[in-house]
């Protein structure tokens, strides 16, 4: 999104026409908690509001590209992967990115009195910043707290965000930090499986 010459990242979620008072209060509480976070890998400038049956989250834009675009810049429109089109990250980059991501999750999960769980870590929500080559999250995963739906990939393709979601996300694991840890493991597989393609 673009407003007044400034660029923003906008996420919208349909929540129906009526927004109960408790949801509005939750939005206010979550915004206060999230805007207090200070980490180089997290979004800044959070705006959170509901209007016309939709929940909107807006954060400041930064120059970068998704991890998916970074590794598969020539992927087809239907998100099919051709191995020859993969730009394999160096082992050094893959290791540094893994440490960046675990540092972000460690910070979020260490918040008191309750951990902040993203629930949607995948190569589309994790970005590589151009200037630093560090990983950043595109959002806080906040809308996933209101939409208990995890898209599942029927073919197990790593290109589909649902393929990174914990199978227990809709069950008892909804409020468990292990949902993010599972996604982190899938992200490691995404980063390091490309290394195997170098091997004869």
PDB file of C-alpha atoms in Angstrom:
ATOM      1  CA  UNK A   1       0.000   0.000   0.000  1.00  0.00           C
ATOM      2  CA  UNK A   2       1.090   3.574  -0.621  1.00  0.00           C
ATOM      3  CA  UNK A   3      -0.103   6.675   1.223  1.00  0.00           C
ATOM      4  CA  UNK A   4       1.371  10.155   1.129  1.00  0.00           C
ATOM      5  CA  UNK A   5       4.528   8.901  -0.542  1.00  0.00           C
ATOM      6  CA  UNK A   6       5.086   6.293   2.173  1.00  0.00           C
ATOM      7  CA  UNK A   7       4.831   2.556   1.567  1.00  0.00           C
ATOM      8  CA  UNK A   8       3.208   0.110   3.961  1.00  0.00           C
ATOM      9  CA  UNK A   9       2.583  -3.621   4.172  1.00  0.00           C
ATOM     10  CA  UNK A  10      -1.154  -4.246   4.553  1.00  0.00           C
ATOM     11  CA  UNK A  11      -2.880  -7.453   5.635  1.00  0.00           C
ATOM     12  CA  UNK A  12      -6.656  -7.884   5.673  1.00  0.00           C
ATOM     13  CA  UNK A  13      -8.805 -10.563   7.277  1.00  0.00           C
ATOM     14  CA  UNK A  14     -12.598 -10.908   7.020  1.00  0.00           C
ATOM     15  CA  UNK A  15     -14.113 -11.145  10.514  1.00  0.00           C
ATOM     16  CA  UNK A  16     -17.777 -10.394   9.794  1.00  0.00           C
ATOM     17  CA  UNK A  17     -19.879  -7.270  10.178  1.00  0.00           C
ATOM     18  CA  UNK A  18     -20.269  -7.334  13.940  1.00  0.00           C
ATOM     19  CA  UNK A  19     -17.143  -6.902  16.032  1.00  0.00           C
ATOM     20  CA  UNK A  20     -17.799  -7.759  19.692  1.00  0.00           C
ATOM     21  CA  UNK A  21     -16.483  -5.415  22.351  1.00  0.00           C
ATOM     22  CA  UNK A  22     -14.133  -8.103  23.644  1.00  0.00           C
ATOM     23  CA  UNK A  23     -12.494  -8.397  20.198  1.00  0.00           C
ATOM     24  CA  UNK A  24     -12.007  -4.624  20.063  1.00  0.00           C
ATOM     25  CA  UNK A  25     -10.447  -4.750  23.535  1.00  0.00           C
ATOM     26  CA  UNK A  26      -8.196  -7.615  22.462  1.00  0.00           C
ATOM     27  CA  UNK A  27      -7.030  -5.601  19.455  1.00  0.00           C
ATOM     28  CA  UNK A  28      -6.170  -2.698  21.737  1.00  0.00           C
ATOM     29  CA  UNK A  29      -4.253  -4.918  24.151  1.00  0.00           C
ATOM     30  CA  UNK A  30      -2.376  -6.734  21.380  1.00  0.00           C
ATOM     31  CA  UNK A  31      -1.413  -3.476  19.707  1.00  0.00           C
ATOM     32  CA  UNK A  32      -0.030  -2.104  22.967  1.00  0.00           C
ATOM     33  CA  UNK A  33       2.018  -5.263  23.533  1.00  0.00           C
ATOM     34  CA  UNK A  34       3.315  -5.520  19.970  1.00  0.00           C
ATOM     35  CA  UNK A  35       4.286  -1.872  19.562  1.00  0.00           C
ATOM     36  CA  UNK A  36       6.424  -2.180  22.716  1.00  0.00           C
ATOM     37  CA  UNK A  37       8.564  -4.916  21.133  1.00  0.00           C
ATOM     38  CA  UNK A  38      12.074  -3.908  20.113  1.00  0.00           C
ATOM     39  CA  UNK A  39      13.863  -6.305  17.779  1.00  0.00           C
ATOM     40  CA  UNK A  40      15.611  -5.677  14.477  1.00  0.00           C
ATOM     41  CA  UNK A  41      13.814  -8.632  12.911  1.00  0.00           C
ATOM     42  CA  UNK A  42      10.286  -7.428  13.714  1.00  0.00           C
ATOM     43  CA  UNK A  43       7.992  -5.013  11.861  1.00  0.00           C
ATOM     44  CA  UNK A  44       7.662  -1.399  12.982  1.00  0.00           C
ATOM     45  CA  UNK A  45       4.915   1.210  12.836  1.00  0.00           C
ATOM     46  CA  UNK A  46       2.060  -1.187  13.628  1.00  0.00           C
ATOM     47  CA  UNK A  47      -1.460   0.076  12.990  1.00  0.00           C
ATOM     48  CA  UNK A  48      -4.359  -2.184  13.844  1.00  0.00           C
ATOM     49  CA  UNK A  49      -8.014  -1.479  13.164  1.00  0.00           C
ATOM     50  CA  UNK A  50     -11.293  -3.031  12.041  1.00  0.00           C
ATOM     51  CA  UNK A  51     -13.659  -1.586   9.472  1.00  0.00           C
ATOM     52  CA  UNK A  52     -16.508  -2.918   7.354  1.00  0.00           C
ATOM     53  CA  UNK A  53     -16.226  -6.463   8.648  1.00  0.00           C
ATOM     54  CA  UNK A  54     -12.460  -6.650   8.094  1.00  0.00           C
ATOM     55  CA  UNK A  55      -9.476  -6.631  10.408  1.00  0.00           C
ATOM     56  CA  UNK A  56      -6.496  -4.699   9.046  1.00  0.00           C
ATOM     57  CA  UNK A  57      -2.884  -4.790  10.151  1.00  0.00           C
ATOM     58  CA  UNK A  58      -0.513  -2.219   8.680  1.00  0.00           C
ATOM     59  CA  UNK A  59       3.252  -2.059   9.257  1.00  0.00           C
ATOM     60  CA  UNK A  60       6.053   0.051   7.831  1.00  0.00           C
ATOM     61  CA  UNK A  61       7.473  -1.149   4.530  1.00  0.00           C
ATOM     62  CA  UNK A  62      11.152  -2.009   4.222  1.00  0.00           C
ATOM     63  CA  UNK A  63      13.170  -2.781   1.118  1.00  0.00           C
ATOM     64  CA  UNK A  64      13.537  -6.500   0.671  1.00  0.00           C
ATOM     65  CA  UNK A  65      12.011  -9.639  -0.769  1.00  0.00           C
ATOM     66  CA  UNK A  66      10.467 -12.777   0.622  1.00  0.00           C
ATOM     67  CA  UNK A  67      12.715 -15.706   1.378  1.00  0.00           C
ATOM     68  CA  UNK A  68      10.784 -17.615  -1.270  1.00  0.00           C
ATOM     69  CA  UNK A  69      11.593 -14.993  -3.910  1.00  0.00           C
ATOM     70  CA  UNK A  70      15.194 -14.991  -2.766  1.00  0.00           C
ATOM     71  CA  UNK A  71      15.646 -18.732  -3.256  1.00  0.00           C
ATOM     72  CA  UNK A  72      13.245 -19.249  -6.177  1.00  0.00           C
ATOM     73  CA  UNK A  73      13.224 -15.953  -8.130  1.00  0.00           C
ATOM     74  CA  UNK A  74      11.995 -17.603 -11.339  1.00  0.00           C
ATOM     75  CA  UNK A  75       9.173 -19.688  -9.932  1.00  0.00           C
ATOM     76  CA  UNK A  76       6.110 -20.066 -12.116  1.00  0.00           C
ATOM     77  CA  UNK A  77       2.815 -18.316 -11.496  1.00  0.00           C
ATOM     78  CA  UNK A  78       1.287 -21.496 -10.052  1.00  0.00           C
ATOM     79  CA  UNK A  79       4.180 -21.763  -7.560  1.00  0.00           C
ATOM     80  CA  UNK A  80       5.652 -24.817  -9.241  1.00  0.00           C
ATOM     81  CA  UNK A  81       9.338 -25.424  -8.566  1.00  0.00           C
ATOM     82  CA  UNK A  82      11.898 -26.243 -11.187  1.00  0.00           C
ATOM     83  CA  UNK A  83      15.129 -27.235  -9.475  1.00  0.00           C
ATOM     84  CA  UNK A  84      17.262 -25.628 -12.158  1.00  0.00           C
ATOM     85  CA  UNK A  85      15.739 -22.261 -11.348  1.00  0.00           C
ATOM     86  CA  UNK A  86      16.730 -22.383  -7.687  1.00  0.00           C
ATOM     87  CA  UNK A  87      19.351 -19.910  -6.488  1.00  0.00           C
ATOM     88  CA  UNK A  88      21.018 -21.999  -3.820  1.00  0.00           C
ATOM     89  CA  UNK A  89      21.972 -19.914  -0.787  1.00  0.00           C
ATOM     90  CA  UNK A  90      25.518 -20.402   0.374  1.00  0.00           C
ATOM     91  CA  UNK A  91      25.911 -22.584   3.442  1.00  0.00           C
ATOM     92  CA  UNK A  92      27.105 -19.494   5.325  1.00  0.00           C
ATOM     93  CA  UNK A  93      23.950 -17.561   4.348  1.00  0.00           C
ATOM     94  CA  UNK A  94      21.681 -20.473   5.232  1.00  0.00           C
ATOM     95  CA  UNK A  95      23.282 -20.829   8.676  1.00  0.00           C
ATOM     96  CA  UNK A  96      23.128 -17.074   9.372  1.00  0.00           C
ATOM     97  CA  UNK A  97      19.486 -16.914   8.268  1.00  0.00           C
ATOM     98  CA  UNK A  98      18.654 -19.857  10.527  1.00  0.00           C
ATOM     99  CA  UNK A  99      20.234 -18.026  13.477  1.00  0.00           C
ATOM    100  CA  UNK A 100      18.392 -14.803  12.580  1.00  0.00           C
ATOM    101  CA  UNK A 101      15.070 -16.613  12.556  1.00  0.00           C
ATOM    102  CA  UNK A 102      15.635 -18.519  15.789  1.00  0.00           C
ATOM    103  CA  UNK A 103      16.689 -15.245  17.467  1.00  0.00           C
ATOM    104  CA  UNK A 104      13.412 -13.596  16.398  1.00  0.00           C
ATOM    105  CA  UNK A 105      11.313 -16.529  17.618  1.00  0.00           C
ATOM    106  CA  UNK A 106      13.290 -16.763  20.877  1.00  0.00           C
ATOM    107  CA  UNK A 107      12.517 -13.094  21.492  1.00  0.00           C
ATOM    108  CA  UNK A 108       8.797 -13.456  20.720  1.00  0.00           C
ATOM    109  CA  UNK A 109       8.400 -16.627  22.757  1.00  0.00           C
ATOM    110  CA  UNK A 110      10.250 -15.064  25.697  1.00  0.00           C
ATOM    111  CA  UNK A 111       7.705 -12.275  26.188  1.00  0.00           C
ATOM    112  CA  UNK A 112       6.017 -12.099  29.595  1.00  0.00           C
ATOM    113  CA  UNK A 113       3.478 -12.886  30.901  1.00  0.00           C
ATOM    114  CA  UNK A 114       2.593 -14.756  27.699  1.00  0.00           C
ATOM    115  CA  UNK A 115       4.677 -15.739  24.691  1.00  0.00           C
ATOM    116  CA  UNK A 116       3.803 -14.213  21.322  1.00  0.00           C
ATOM    117  CA  UNK A 117       3.140 -16.998  18.822  1.00  0.00           C
ATOM    118  CA  UNK A 118       3.271 -16.135  15.125  1.00  0.00           C
ATOM    119  CA  UNK A 119       1.581 -19.338  13.810  1.00  0.00           C
ATOM    120  CA  UNK A 120       2.375 -18.509  10.177  1.00  0.00           C
ATOM    121  CA  UNK A 121       6.150 -18.718   9.724  1.00  0.00           C
ATOM    122  CA  UNK A 122       6.869 -19.664   6.108  1.00  0.00           C
ATOM    123  CA  UNK A 123       8.999 -18.434   3.167  1.00  0.00           C
ATOM    124  CA  UNK A 124       6.356 -15.829   2.276  1.00  0.00           C
ATOM    125  CA  UNK A 125       6.180 -14.189   5.714  1.00  0.00           C
ATOM    126  CA  UNK A 126       9.949 -14.203   6.271  1.00  0.00           C
ATOM    127  CA  UNK A 127      11.775 -11.513   4.275  1.00  0.00           C
ATOM    128  CA  UNK A 128      15.402 -10.791   3.447  1.00  0.00           C
ATOM    129  CA  UNK A 129      16.225  -7.108   3.917  1.00  0.00           C
ATOM    130  CA  UNK A 130      18.251  -5.736   1.004  1.00  0.00           C
ATOM    131  CA  UNK A 131      20.559  -3.452   2.983  1.00  0.00           C
ATOM    132  CA  UNK A 132      21.596  -5.880   5.732  1.00  0.00           C
ATOM    133  CA  UNK A 133      20.730  -9.303   4.229  1.00  0.00           C
ATOM    134  CA  UNK A 134      19.147 -10.064   7.612  1.00  0.00           C
ATOM    135  CA  UNK A 135      15.832 -11.833   7.999  1.00  0.00           C
ATOM    136  CA  UNK A 136      12.756  -9.882   9.076  1.00  0.00           C
ATOM    137  CA  UNK A 137       9.161 -10.906   9.638  1.00  0.00           C
ATOM    138  CA  UNK A 138       6.660  -9.177   7.379  1.00  0.00           C
ATOM    139  CA  UNK A 139       4.039  -9.150  10.149  1.00  0.00           C
ATOM    140  CA  UNK A 140       3.354 -10.340  13.685  1.00  0.00           C
ATOM    141  CA  UNK A 141       1.066 -13.172  12.620  1.00  0.00           C
ATOM    142  CA  UNK A 142      -1.642 -11.368  14.574  1.00  0.00           C
ATOM    143  CA  UNK A 143      -4.510 -12.082  12.213  1.00  0.00           C
ATOM    144  CA  UNK A 144      -3.874 -15.801  12.686  1.00  0.00           C
ATOM    145  CA  UNK A 145      -5.135 -15.380  16.251  1.00  0.00           C
ATOM    146  CA  UNK A 146      -8.556 -14.571  14.802  1.00  0.00           C
ATOM    147  CA  UNK A 147      -8.606 -17.128  12.019  1.00  0.00           C
ATOM    148  CA  UNK A 148      -8.091 -20.649  13.287  1.00  0.00           C
ATOM    149  CA  UNK A 149      -7.416 -21.981   9.822  1.00  0.00           C
ATOM    150  CA  UNK A 150      -4.180 -23.537   8.632  1.00  0.00           C
ATOM    151  CA  UNK A 151      -4.043 -24.122   4.897  1.00  0.00           C
ATOM    152  CA  UNK A 152      -2.787 -27.619   4.331  1.00  0.00           C
ATOM    153  CA  UNK A 153      -0.853 -28.545   1.227  1.00  0.00           C
ATOM    154  CA  UNK A 154      -2.233 -31.775  -0.199  1.00  0.00           C
ATOM    155  CA  UNK A 155       0.938 -32.523  -2.170  1.00  0.00           C
ATOM    156  CA  UNK A 156       3.358 -31.477   0.562  1.00  0.00           C
ATOM    157  CA  UNK A 157       4.890 -28.801  -1.650  1.00  0.00           C
ATOM    158  CA  UNK A 158       7.189 -26.480   0.312  1.00  0.00           C
ATOM    159  CA  UNK A 159       6.029 -23.612  -1.873  1.00  0.00           C
ATOM    160  CA  UNK A 160       2.635 -23.516  -0.187  1.00  0.00           C
ATOM    161  CA  UNK A 161       2.483 -21.734   3.205  1.00  0.00           C
ATOM    162  CA  UNK A 162       0.172 -24.416   4.620  1.00  0.00           C
ATOM    163  CA  UNK A 163       2.968 -26.941   4.225  1.00  0.00           C
ATOM    164  CA  UNK A 164       4.833 -25.161   7.027  1.00  0.00           C
ATOM    165  CA  UNK A 165       1.978 -25.245   9.545  1.00  0.00           C
ATOM    166  CA  UNK A 166       1.972 -27.723  12.411  1.00  0.00           C
ATOM    167  CA  UNK A 167      -0.600 -30.529  11.955  1.00  0.00           C
ATOM    168  CA  UNK A 168      -1.775 -29.721  15.499  1.00  0.00           C
ATOM    169  CA  UNK A 169      -2.366 -26.037  14.758  1.00  0.00           C
ATOM    170  CA  UNK A 170      -6.147 -26.419  14.754  1.00  0.00           C
ATOM    171  CA  UNK A 171      -6.165 -28.674  17.793  1.00  0.00           C
ATOM    172  CA  UNK A 172      -4.529 -28.624  21.191  1.00  0.00           C
ATOM    173  CA  UNK A 173      -1.396 -27.006  19.790  1.00  0.00           C
ATOM    174  CA  UNK A 174      -3.067 -23.692  18.936  1.00  0.00           C
ATOM    175  CA  UNK A 175      -1.632 -21.893  21.960  1.00  0.00           C
ATOM    176  CA  UNK A 176       1.646 -23.812  22.072  1.00  0.00           C
ATOM    177  CA  UNK A 177       4.959 -22.236  21.037  1.00  0.00           C
ATOM    178  CA  UNK A 178       5.776 -25.564  19.383  1.00  0.00           C
ATOM    179  CA  UNK A 179       3.589 -24.503  16.444  1.00  0.00           C
ATOM    180  CA  UNK A 180       6.312 -21.966  15.597  1.00  0.00           C
ATOM    181  CA  UNK A 181       9.085 -24.435  16.393  1.00  0.00           C
ATOM    182  CA  UNK A 182       7.544 -26.896  13.925  1.00  0.00           C
ATOM    183  CA  UNK A 183       7.461 -24.171  11.257  1.00  0.00           C
ATOM    184  CA  UNK A 184      11.070 -23.276  12.103  1.00  0.00           C
ATOM    185  CA  UNK A 185      12.060 -26.888  11.447  1.00  0.00           C
ATOM    186  CA  UNK A 186      10.294 -26.759   8.086  1.00  0.00           C
ATOM    187  CA  UNK A 187      12.138 -23.517   7.318  1.00  0.00           C
ATOM    188  CA  UNK A 188      15.461 -25.216   8.074  1.00  0.00           C
ATOM    189  CA  UNK A 189      14.495 -27.971   5.651  1.00  0.00           C
ATOM    190  CA  UNK A 190      13.642 -25.329   3.047  1.00  0.00           C
ATOM    191  CA  UNK A 191      17.016 -23.589   3.477  1.00  0.00           C
ATOM    192  CA  UNK A 192      19.287 -26.587   3.785  1.00  0.00           C
ATOM    193  CA  UNK A 193      17.648 -29.040   1.385  1.00  0.00           C
ATOM    194  CA  UNK A 194      18.918 -26.822  -1.419  1.00  0.00           C
ATOM    195  CA  UNK A 195      22.432 -27.637  -0.238  1.00  0.00           C
ATOM    196  CA  UNK A 196      21.905 -31.296  -1.122  1.00  0.00           C
ATOM    197  CA  UNK A 197      21.351 -30.362  -4.750  1.00  0.00           C
ATOM    198  CA  UNK A 198      25.000 -29.389  -4.963  1.00  0.00           C
ATOM    199  CA  UNK A 199      25.979 -32.957  -4.209  1.00  0.00           C
ATOM    200  CA  UNK A 200      26.416 -35.394  -7.134  1.00  0.00           C
TER     201      UNK A 200
END
